[in-house]
Short mmCIF file of C-alpha atoms in Angstrom, two decimals:
data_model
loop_
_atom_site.label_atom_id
_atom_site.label_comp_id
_atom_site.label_asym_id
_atom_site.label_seq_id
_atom_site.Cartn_x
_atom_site.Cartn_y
_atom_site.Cartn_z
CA UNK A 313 -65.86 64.72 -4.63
CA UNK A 314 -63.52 66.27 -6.93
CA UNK A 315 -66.91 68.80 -8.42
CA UNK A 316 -68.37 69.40 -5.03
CA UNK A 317 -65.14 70.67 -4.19
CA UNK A 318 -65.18 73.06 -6.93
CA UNK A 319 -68.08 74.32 -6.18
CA UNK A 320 -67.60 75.41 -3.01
CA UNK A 321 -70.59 72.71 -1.53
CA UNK A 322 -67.84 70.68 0.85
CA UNK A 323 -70.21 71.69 3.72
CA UNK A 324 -71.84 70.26 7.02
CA UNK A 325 -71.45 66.43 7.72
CA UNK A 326 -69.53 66.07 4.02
CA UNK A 327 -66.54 67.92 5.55
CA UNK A 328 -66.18 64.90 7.25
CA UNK A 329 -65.17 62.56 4.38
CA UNK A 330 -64.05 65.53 1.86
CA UNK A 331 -61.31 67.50 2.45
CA UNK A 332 -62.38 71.12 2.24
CA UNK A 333 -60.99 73.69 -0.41
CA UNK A 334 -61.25 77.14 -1.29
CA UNK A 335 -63.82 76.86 -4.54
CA UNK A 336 -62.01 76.30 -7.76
CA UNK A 337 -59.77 73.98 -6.28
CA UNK A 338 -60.21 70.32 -6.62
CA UNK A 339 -58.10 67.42 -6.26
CA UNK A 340 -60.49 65.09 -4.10
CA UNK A 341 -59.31 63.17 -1.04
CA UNK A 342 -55.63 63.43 -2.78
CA UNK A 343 -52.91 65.87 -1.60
CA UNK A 344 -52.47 67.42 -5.08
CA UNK A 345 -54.23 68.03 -7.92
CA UNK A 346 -52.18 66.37 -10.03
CA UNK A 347 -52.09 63.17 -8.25
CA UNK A 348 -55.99 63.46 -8.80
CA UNK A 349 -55.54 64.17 -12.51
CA UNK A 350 -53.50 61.07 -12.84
CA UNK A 351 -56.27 58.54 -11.74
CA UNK A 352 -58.44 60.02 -13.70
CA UNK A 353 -56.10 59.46 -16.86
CA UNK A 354 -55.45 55.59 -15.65
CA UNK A 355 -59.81 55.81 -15.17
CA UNK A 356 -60.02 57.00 -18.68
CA UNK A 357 -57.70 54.06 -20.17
CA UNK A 358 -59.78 51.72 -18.26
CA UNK A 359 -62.84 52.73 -20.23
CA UNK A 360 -61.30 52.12 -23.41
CA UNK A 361 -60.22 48.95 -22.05
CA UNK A 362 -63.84 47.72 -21.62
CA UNK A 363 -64.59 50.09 -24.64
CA UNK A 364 -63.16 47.05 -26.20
CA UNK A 365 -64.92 43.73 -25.35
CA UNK A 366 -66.53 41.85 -27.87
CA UNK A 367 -70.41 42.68 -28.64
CA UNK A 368 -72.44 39.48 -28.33
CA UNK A 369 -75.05 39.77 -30.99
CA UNK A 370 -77.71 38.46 -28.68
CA UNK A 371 -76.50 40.80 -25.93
CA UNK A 372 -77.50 44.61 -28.30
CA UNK A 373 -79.53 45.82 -25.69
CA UNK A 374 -77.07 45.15 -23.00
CA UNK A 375 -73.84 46.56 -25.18
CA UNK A 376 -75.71 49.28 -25.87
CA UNK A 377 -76.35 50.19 -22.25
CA UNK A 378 -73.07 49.84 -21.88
CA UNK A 379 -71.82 52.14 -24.63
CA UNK A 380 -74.55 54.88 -22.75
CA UNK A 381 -72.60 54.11 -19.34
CA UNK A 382 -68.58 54.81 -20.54
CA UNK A 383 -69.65 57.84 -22.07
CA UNK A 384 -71.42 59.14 -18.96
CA UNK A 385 -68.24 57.60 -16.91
CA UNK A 386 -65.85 59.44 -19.42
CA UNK A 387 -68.16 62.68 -18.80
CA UNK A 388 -67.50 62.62 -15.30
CA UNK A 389 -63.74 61.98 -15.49
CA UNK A 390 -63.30 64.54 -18.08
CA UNK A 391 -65.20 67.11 -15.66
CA UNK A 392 -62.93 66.30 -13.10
CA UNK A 393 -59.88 66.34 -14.67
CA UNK A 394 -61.27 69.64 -16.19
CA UNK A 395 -62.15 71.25 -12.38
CA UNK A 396 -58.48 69.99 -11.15
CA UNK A 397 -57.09 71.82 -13.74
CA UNK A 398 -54.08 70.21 -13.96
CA UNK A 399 -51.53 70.64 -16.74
CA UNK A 400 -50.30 67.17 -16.13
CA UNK A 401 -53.50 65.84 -16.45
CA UNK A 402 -54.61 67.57 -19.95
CA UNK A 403 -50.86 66.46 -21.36
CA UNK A 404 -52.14 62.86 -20.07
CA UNK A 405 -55.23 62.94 -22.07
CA UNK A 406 -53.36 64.56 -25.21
CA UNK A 407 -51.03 61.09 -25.18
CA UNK A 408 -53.90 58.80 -24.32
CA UNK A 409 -55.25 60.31 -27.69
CA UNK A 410 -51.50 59.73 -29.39
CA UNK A 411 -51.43 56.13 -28.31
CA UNK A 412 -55.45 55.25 -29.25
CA UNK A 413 -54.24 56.64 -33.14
CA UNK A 414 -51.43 54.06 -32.90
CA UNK A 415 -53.31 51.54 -31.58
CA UNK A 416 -56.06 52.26 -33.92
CA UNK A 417 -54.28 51.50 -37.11
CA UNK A 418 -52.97 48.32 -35.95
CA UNK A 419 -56.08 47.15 -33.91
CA UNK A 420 -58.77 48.16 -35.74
CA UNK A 421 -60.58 48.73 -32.68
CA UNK A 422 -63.31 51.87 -31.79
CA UNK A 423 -59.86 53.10 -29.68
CA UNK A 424 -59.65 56.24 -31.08
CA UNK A 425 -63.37 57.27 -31.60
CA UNK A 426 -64.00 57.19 -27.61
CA UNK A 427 -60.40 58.93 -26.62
CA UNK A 428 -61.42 61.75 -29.31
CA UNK A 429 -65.16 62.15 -27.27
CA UNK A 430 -63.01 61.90 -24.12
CA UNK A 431 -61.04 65.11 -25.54
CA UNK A 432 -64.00 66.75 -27.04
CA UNK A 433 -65.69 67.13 -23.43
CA UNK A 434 -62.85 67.64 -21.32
CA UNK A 435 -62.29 70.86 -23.74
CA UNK A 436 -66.10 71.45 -23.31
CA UNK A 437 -65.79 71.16 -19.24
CA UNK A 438 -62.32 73.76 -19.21
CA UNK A 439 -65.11 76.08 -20.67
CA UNK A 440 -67.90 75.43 -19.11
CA UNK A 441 -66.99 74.79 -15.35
CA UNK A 442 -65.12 78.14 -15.03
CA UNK A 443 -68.64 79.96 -16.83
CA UNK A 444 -70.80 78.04 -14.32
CA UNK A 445 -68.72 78.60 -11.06
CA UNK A 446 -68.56 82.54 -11.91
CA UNK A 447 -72.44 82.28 -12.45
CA UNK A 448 -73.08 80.66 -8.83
CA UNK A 449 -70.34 82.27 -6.45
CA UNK A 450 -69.24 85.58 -8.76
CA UNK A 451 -65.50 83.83 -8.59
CA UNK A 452 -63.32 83.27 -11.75
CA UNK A 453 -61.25 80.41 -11.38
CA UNK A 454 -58.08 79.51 -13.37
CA UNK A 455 -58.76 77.04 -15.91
CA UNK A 456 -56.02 74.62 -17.42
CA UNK A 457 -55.98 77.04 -20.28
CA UNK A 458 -54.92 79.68 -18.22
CA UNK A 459 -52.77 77.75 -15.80
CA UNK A 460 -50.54 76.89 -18.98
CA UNK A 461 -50.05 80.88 -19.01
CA UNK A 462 -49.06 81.05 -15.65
CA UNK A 463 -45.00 81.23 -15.07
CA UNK A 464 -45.12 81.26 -10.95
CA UNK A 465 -45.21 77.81 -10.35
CA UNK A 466 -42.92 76.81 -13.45
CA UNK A 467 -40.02 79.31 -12.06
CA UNK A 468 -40.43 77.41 -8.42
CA UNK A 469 -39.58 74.40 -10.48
CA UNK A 470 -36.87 75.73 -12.22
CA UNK A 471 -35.46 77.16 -9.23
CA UNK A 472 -35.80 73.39 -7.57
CA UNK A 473 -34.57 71.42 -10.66
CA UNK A 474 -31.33 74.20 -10.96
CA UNK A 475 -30.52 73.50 -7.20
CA UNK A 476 -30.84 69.66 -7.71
CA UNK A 477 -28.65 70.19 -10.70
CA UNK A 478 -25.90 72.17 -8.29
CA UNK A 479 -25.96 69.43 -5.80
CA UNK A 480 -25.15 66.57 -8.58
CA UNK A 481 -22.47 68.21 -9.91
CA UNK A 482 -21.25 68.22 -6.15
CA UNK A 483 -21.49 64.29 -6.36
CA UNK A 484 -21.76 62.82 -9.64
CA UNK A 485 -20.73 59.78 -9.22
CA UNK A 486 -22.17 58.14 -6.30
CA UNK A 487 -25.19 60.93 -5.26
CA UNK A 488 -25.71 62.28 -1.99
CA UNK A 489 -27.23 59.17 -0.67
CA UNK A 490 -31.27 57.88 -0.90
CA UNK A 491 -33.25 59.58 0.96
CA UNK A 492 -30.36 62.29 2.17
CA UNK A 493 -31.94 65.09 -0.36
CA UNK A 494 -33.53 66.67 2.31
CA UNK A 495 -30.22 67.09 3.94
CA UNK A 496 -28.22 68.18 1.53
CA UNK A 497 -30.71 70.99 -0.15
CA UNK A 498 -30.46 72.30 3.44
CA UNK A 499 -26.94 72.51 4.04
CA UNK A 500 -25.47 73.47 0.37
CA UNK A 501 -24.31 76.94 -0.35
CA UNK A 502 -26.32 77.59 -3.07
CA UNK A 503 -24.68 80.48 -5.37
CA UNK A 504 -27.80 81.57 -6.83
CA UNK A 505 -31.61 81.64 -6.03
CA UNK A 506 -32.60 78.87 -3.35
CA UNK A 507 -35.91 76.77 -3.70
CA UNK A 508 -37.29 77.94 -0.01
CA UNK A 509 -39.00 74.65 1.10
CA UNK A 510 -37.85 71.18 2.29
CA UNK A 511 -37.32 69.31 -0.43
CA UNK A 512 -37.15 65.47 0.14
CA UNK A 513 -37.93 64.94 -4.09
CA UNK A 514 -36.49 66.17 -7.18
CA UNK A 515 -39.74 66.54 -8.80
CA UNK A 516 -38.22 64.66 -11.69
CA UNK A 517 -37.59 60.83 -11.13
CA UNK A 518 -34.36 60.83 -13.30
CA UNK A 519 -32.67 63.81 -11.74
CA UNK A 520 -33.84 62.26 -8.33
CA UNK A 521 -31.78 59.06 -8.88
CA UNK A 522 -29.01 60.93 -10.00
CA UNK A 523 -28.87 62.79 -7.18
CA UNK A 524 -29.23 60.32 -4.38
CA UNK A 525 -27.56 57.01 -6.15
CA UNK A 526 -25.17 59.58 -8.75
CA UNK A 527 -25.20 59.86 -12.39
CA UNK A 528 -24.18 56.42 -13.62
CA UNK A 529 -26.69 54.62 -11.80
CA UNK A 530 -29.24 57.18 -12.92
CA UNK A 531 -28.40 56.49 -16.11
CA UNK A 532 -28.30 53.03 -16.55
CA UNK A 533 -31.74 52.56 -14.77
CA UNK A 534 -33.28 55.21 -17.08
CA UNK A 535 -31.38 53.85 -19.99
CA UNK A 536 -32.38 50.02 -19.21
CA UNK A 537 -36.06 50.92 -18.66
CA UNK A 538 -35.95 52.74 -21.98
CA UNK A 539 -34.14 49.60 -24.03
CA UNK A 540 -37.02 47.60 -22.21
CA UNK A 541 -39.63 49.97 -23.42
CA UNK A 542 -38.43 50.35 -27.48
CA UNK A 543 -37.76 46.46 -27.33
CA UNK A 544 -41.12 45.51 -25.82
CA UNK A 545 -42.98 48.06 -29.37
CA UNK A 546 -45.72 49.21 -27.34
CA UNK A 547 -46.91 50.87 -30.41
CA UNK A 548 -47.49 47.49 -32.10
CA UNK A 549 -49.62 46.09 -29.23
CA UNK A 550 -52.69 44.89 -30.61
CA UNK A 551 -53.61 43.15 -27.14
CA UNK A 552 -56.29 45.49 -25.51
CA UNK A 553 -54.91 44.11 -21.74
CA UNK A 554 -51.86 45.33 -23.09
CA UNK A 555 -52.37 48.79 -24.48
CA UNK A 556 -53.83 49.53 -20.68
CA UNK A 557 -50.70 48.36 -19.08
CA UNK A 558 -48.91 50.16 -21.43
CA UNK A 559 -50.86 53.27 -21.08
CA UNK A 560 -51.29 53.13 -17.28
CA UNK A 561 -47.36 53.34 -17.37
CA UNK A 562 -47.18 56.25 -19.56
CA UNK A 563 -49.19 58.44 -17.43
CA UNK A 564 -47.22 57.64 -14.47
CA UNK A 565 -43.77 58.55 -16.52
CA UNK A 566 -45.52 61.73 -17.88
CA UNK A 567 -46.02 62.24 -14.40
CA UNK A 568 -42.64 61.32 -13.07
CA UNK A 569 -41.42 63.95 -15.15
CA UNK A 570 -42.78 66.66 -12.58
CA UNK A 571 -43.47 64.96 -9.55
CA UNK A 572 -43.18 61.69 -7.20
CA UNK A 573 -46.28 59.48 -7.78
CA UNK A 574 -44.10 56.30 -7.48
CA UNK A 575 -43.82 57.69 -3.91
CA UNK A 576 -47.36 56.83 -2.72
CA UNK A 577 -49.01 53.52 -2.51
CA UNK A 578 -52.19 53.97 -5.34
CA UNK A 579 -49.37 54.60 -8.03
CA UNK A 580 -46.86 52.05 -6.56
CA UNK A 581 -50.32 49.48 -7.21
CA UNK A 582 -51.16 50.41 -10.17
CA UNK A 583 -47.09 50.39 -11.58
CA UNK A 584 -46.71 47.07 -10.44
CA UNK A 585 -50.00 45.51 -11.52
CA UNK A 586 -49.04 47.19 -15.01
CA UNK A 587 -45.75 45.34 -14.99
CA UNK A 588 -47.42 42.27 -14.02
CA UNK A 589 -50.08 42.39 -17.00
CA UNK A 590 -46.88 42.63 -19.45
CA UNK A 591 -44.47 40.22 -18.02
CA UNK A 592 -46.96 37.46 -16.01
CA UNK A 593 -47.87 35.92 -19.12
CA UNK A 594 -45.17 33.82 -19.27
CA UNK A 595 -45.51 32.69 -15.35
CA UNK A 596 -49.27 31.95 -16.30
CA UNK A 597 -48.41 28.25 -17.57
CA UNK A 598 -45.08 27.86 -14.50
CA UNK A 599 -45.98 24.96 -12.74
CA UNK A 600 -44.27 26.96 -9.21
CA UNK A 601 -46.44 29.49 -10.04
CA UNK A 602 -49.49 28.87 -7.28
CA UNK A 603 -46.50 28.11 -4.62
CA UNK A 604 -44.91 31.62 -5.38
CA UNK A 605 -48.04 33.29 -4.90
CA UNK A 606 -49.25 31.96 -2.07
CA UNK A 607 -45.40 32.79 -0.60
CA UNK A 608 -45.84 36.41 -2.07
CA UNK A 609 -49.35 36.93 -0.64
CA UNK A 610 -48.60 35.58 2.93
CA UNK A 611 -45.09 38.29 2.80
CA UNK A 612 -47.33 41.26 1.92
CA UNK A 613 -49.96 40.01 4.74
CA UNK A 614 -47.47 39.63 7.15
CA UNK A 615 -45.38 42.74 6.15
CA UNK A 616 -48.90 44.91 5.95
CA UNK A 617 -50.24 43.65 9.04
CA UNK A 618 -46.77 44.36 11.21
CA UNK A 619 -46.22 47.95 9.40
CA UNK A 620 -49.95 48.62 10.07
CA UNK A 621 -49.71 47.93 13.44
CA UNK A 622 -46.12 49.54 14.48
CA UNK A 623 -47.53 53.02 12.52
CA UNK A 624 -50.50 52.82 15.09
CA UNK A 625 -48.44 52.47 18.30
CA UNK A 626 -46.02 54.95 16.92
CA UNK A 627 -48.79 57.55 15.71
CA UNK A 628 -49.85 57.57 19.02
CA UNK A 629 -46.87 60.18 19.94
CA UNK A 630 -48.62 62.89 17.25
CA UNK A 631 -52.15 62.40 19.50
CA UNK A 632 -52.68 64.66 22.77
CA UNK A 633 -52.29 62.58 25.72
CA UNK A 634 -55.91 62.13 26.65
CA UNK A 635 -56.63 60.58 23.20
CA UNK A 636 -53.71 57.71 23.32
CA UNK A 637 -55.05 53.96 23.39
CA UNK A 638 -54.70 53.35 26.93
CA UNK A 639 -51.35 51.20 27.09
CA UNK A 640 -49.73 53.48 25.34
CA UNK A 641 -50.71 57.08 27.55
CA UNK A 642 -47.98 56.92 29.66
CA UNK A 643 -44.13 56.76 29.05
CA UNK A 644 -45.07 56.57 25.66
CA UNK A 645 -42.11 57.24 23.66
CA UNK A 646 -40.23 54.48 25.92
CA UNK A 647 -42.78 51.99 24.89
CA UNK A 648 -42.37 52.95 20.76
CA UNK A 649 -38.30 53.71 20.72
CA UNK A 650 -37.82 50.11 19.16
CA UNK A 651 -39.64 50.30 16.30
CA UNK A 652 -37.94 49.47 12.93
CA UNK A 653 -39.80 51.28 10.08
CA UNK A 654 -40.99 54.42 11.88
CA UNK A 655 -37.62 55.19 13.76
CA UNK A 656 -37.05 58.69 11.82
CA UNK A 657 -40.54 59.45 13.43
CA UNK A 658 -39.68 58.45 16.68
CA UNK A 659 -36.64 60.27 16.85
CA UNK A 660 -38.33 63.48 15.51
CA UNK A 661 -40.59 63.59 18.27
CA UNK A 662 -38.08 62.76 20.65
CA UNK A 663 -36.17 65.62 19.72
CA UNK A 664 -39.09 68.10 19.40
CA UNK A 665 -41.02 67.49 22.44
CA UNK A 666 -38.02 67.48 24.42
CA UNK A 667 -37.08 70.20 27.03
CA UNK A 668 -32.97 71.01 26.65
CA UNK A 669 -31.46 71.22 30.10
CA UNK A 670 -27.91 69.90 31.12
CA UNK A 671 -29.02 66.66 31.75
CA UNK A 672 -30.60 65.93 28.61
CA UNK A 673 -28.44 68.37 26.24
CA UNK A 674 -26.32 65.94 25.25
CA UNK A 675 -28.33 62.81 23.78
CA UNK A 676 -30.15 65.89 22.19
CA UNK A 677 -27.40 67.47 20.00
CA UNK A 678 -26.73 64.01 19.17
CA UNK A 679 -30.45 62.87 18.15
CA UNK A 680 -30.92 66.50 16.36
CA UNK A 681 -27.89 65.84 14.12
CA UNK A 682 -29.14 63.05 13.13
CA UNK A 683 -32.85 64.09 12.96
CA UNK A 684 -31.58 66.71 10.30
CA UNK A 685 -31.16 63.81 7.88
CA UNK A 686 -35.02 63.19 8.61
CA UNK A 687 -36.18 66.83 8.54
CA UNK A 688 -33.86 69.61 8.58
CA UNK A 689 -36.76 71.93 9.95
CA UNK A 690 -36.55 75.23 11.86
CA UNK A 691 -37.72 73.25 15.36
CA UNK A 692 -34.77 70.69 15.16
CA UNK A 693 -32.29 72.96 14.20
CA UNK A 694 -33.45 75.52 17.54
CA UNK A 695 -32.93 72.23 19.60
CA UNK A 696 -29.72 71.48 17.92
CA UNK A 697 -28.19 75.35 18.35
CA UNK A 698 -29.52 75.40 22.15
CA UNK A 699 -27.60 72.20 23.17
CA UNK A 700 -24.78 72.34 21.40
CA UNK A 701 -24.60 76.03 22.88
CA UNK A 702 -25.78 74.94 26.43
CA UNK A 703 -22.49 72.06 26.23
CA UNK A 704 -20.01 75.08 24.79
CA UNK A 705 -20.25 73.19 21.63
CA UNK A 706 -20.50 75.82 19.43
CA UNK A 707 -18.20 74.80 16.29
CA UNK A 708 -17.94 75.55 12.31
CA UNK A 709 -20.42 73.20 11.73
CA UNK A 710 -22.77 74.96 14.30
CA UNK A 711 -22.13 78.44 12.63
CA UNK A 712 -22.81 76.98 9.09
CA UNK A 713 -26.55 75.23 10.46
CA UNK A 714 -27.17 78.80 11.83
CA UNK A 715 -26.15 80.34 8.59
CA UNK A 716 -28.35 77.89 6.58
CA UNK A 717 -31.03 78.46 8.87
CA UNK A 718 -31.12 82.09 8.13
CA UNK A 719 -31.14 81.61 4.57
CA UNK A 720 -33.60 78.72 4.21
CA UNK A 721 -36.17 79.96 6.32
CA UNK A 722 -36.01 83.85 6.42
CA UNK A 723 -39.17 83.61 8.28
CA UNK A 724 -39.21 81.50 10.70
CA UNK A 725 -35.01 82.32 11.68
#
């Protein structure tokens, strides 16, 4: 998907199950190209996972067939990695190589031979992909190469991590509250430049504890993860179901270093399946083991099947009328106001769909004030000005939304 996208060849009845990008870009079906980069890192540890099994002596042809097949699978992941060109994703493959040395001289394993090919094309595909999609469309796409040269994106970053900084030192101790980021990057004073976006994430999952739960708690999670991690000598692991776990939760640190991964549900799998793989060894031989599993599984059935189904009903307030399930067509935001895990949603399009007259400008500057918490965005704070104005409502707080309006969104004020 990733290298049709490149290529410019997301066409016809594949636009359907690809999302479309301008050529050059490629991240697959994933919102961000790093995201993309990342599963191809936890792909490539895979490979040297199975790298790794035994050779059965009356099996050649068969291992051999499946030496051909990882390095045609480590082709295509270092291609894609390659056309996503994320920085993320080449600093990925750079440790991958680190920890196959390390695991190399203790293992005595082919560890290092494979992550060294895996290096030697990715290198080969930041070269050649570029060459080939200038020779077929005339464009001349950024490469990772050149992307490390670029200084737009890292001065957006440093102009988000310096306001996250400003709003800890507001509240060191205890944070501004989970989830409440959102809220509080739009209604600081900034005295410098301001990151012009919502931002519900720090980009950086140490500074985004501190500055939601405060600096002690930040700390000691960090800290206690770390003592974990030194304790545990992943270094020493000679244990090739190990060294995957291991490495499947460096790439998602490298990772939480710049963005949210742990945020969506792929890297929330693939973090706790790691941390089962290093602690479930010593559950394997608990005799309450097959009783908490079965309890665990039916939870996550019963939890999945009741969030699956209260999303649906509540998605149906995004979809035009005439393409509702047919219970839920009319009166539907009566019919969805009780739900318990998408109530932010519901109240967002409560608030946005909403006409403001006398009659209803009152549970509206209400709901908006709250809805700011969910998404301090340009159409709740119009409905929250226009009611509160409408009831003669008009305060300091009013005046300082309208002045953080202004200077959040220039654009759209």
């Amino acid at each position: 998907m990733a290298l049709l996208q490149y290529f410019g060849a997301v066409e016809g009845w594949l636009s359907e199950w690809i999302t479309r990008t301008t050529a050059g870009n490629a991240f697959a079906n994933l919102r961000q190209r790093n995201q993309f980069a990342s599963l191809t890192s936890i792909g490539l540890l895979s490979l040297l996972f199975i790298a790794q099994w035994p050779a059965k002596r009356d099996l050649y042809p068969a291992h051999r067939l499946r030496q051909w097949l990882i390095a045609a699978a480590v082709l295509l992941l270092a291609a894609g990695n390659a056309a996503s060109s994320s920085r993320t994703g080449a600093v990925q493959w750079l440790l991958i190589a680190g920890l196959a040395l390390v695991w190399e001289t203790h293992g005595q394993r082919p560890l290092l031979r494979w992550s060294v090919l895996a290096l030697g094309l990715y290198l080969a595909a930041n070269i050649v992909l570029p060459l080939l999609l200038q020779a077929v469309s005339g464009l001349e796409p950024s490469s990772t190469l050149d992307r490390f040269n670029e200084t737009r994106r890292g001065e957006a970053r440093t102009v988000l991590w310096a306001n996250v900084l400003e709003l800890i030192r507001e509240r060191p101790w205890v944070g501004w509250g989970w989830g409440e980021l959102k809220f509080a990057h739009f209604m600081h004073p900034y005295a410098g430049e301001r990151f012009n976006d919502i931002l519900d994430n720090a980009h950086n999952l140490p500074l985004h504890l501190a500055v939601t739960l405060g600096v002690p708690a930040s700390v000691a999670l960090c800290g206690a993860a770390l003592v974990l991690t030194l304790r545990a000598r992943p270094w020493r692991e000679v244990s090739a179901t190990r060294q995957l776990a291991w490495g499947v939760l460096m790439v998602l640190a490298v990772h939480s270093l710049l963005e949210y991964p742990l945020w969506y549900a792929p890297f929330q799998v693939a973090a706790a399946l790691a941390v089962g793989m290093l602690c479930g060894r010593r559950l394997l031989h608990w005799p309450g083991l097959p009783v908490l599993a079965s309890g665990v599984a039916g939870l996550l059935i019963t939890t999945t099947a009741y969030a699956s189904w209260d999303y649906w009903r509540v998605s149906q307030l995004y979809m035009p009328p005439a393409l509702r399930a047919d219970m839920w067509r009319e009166d539907t935001l009566n019919k969805v106001r009780d739900s318990v895990i998408f109530r932010g949603e519901v109240q967002f399009a409560y608030v946005t769909t909403t006409p403001v007259t006398s009659e209803t400008a009152e549970a509206l500057y209400k709901a908006s004030l709250q809805t700011l918490h969910f998404s301090p965005e340009p159409k709740v704070i119009a409905v929250l000005l226009e009611s509160a104005a409408l009831l003669s409502m008009e305060s300091p707080l009013t005046e300082h939304i309208r002045r953080q309006w202004r200077a959040a969104y220039r654009e759209g004020y």
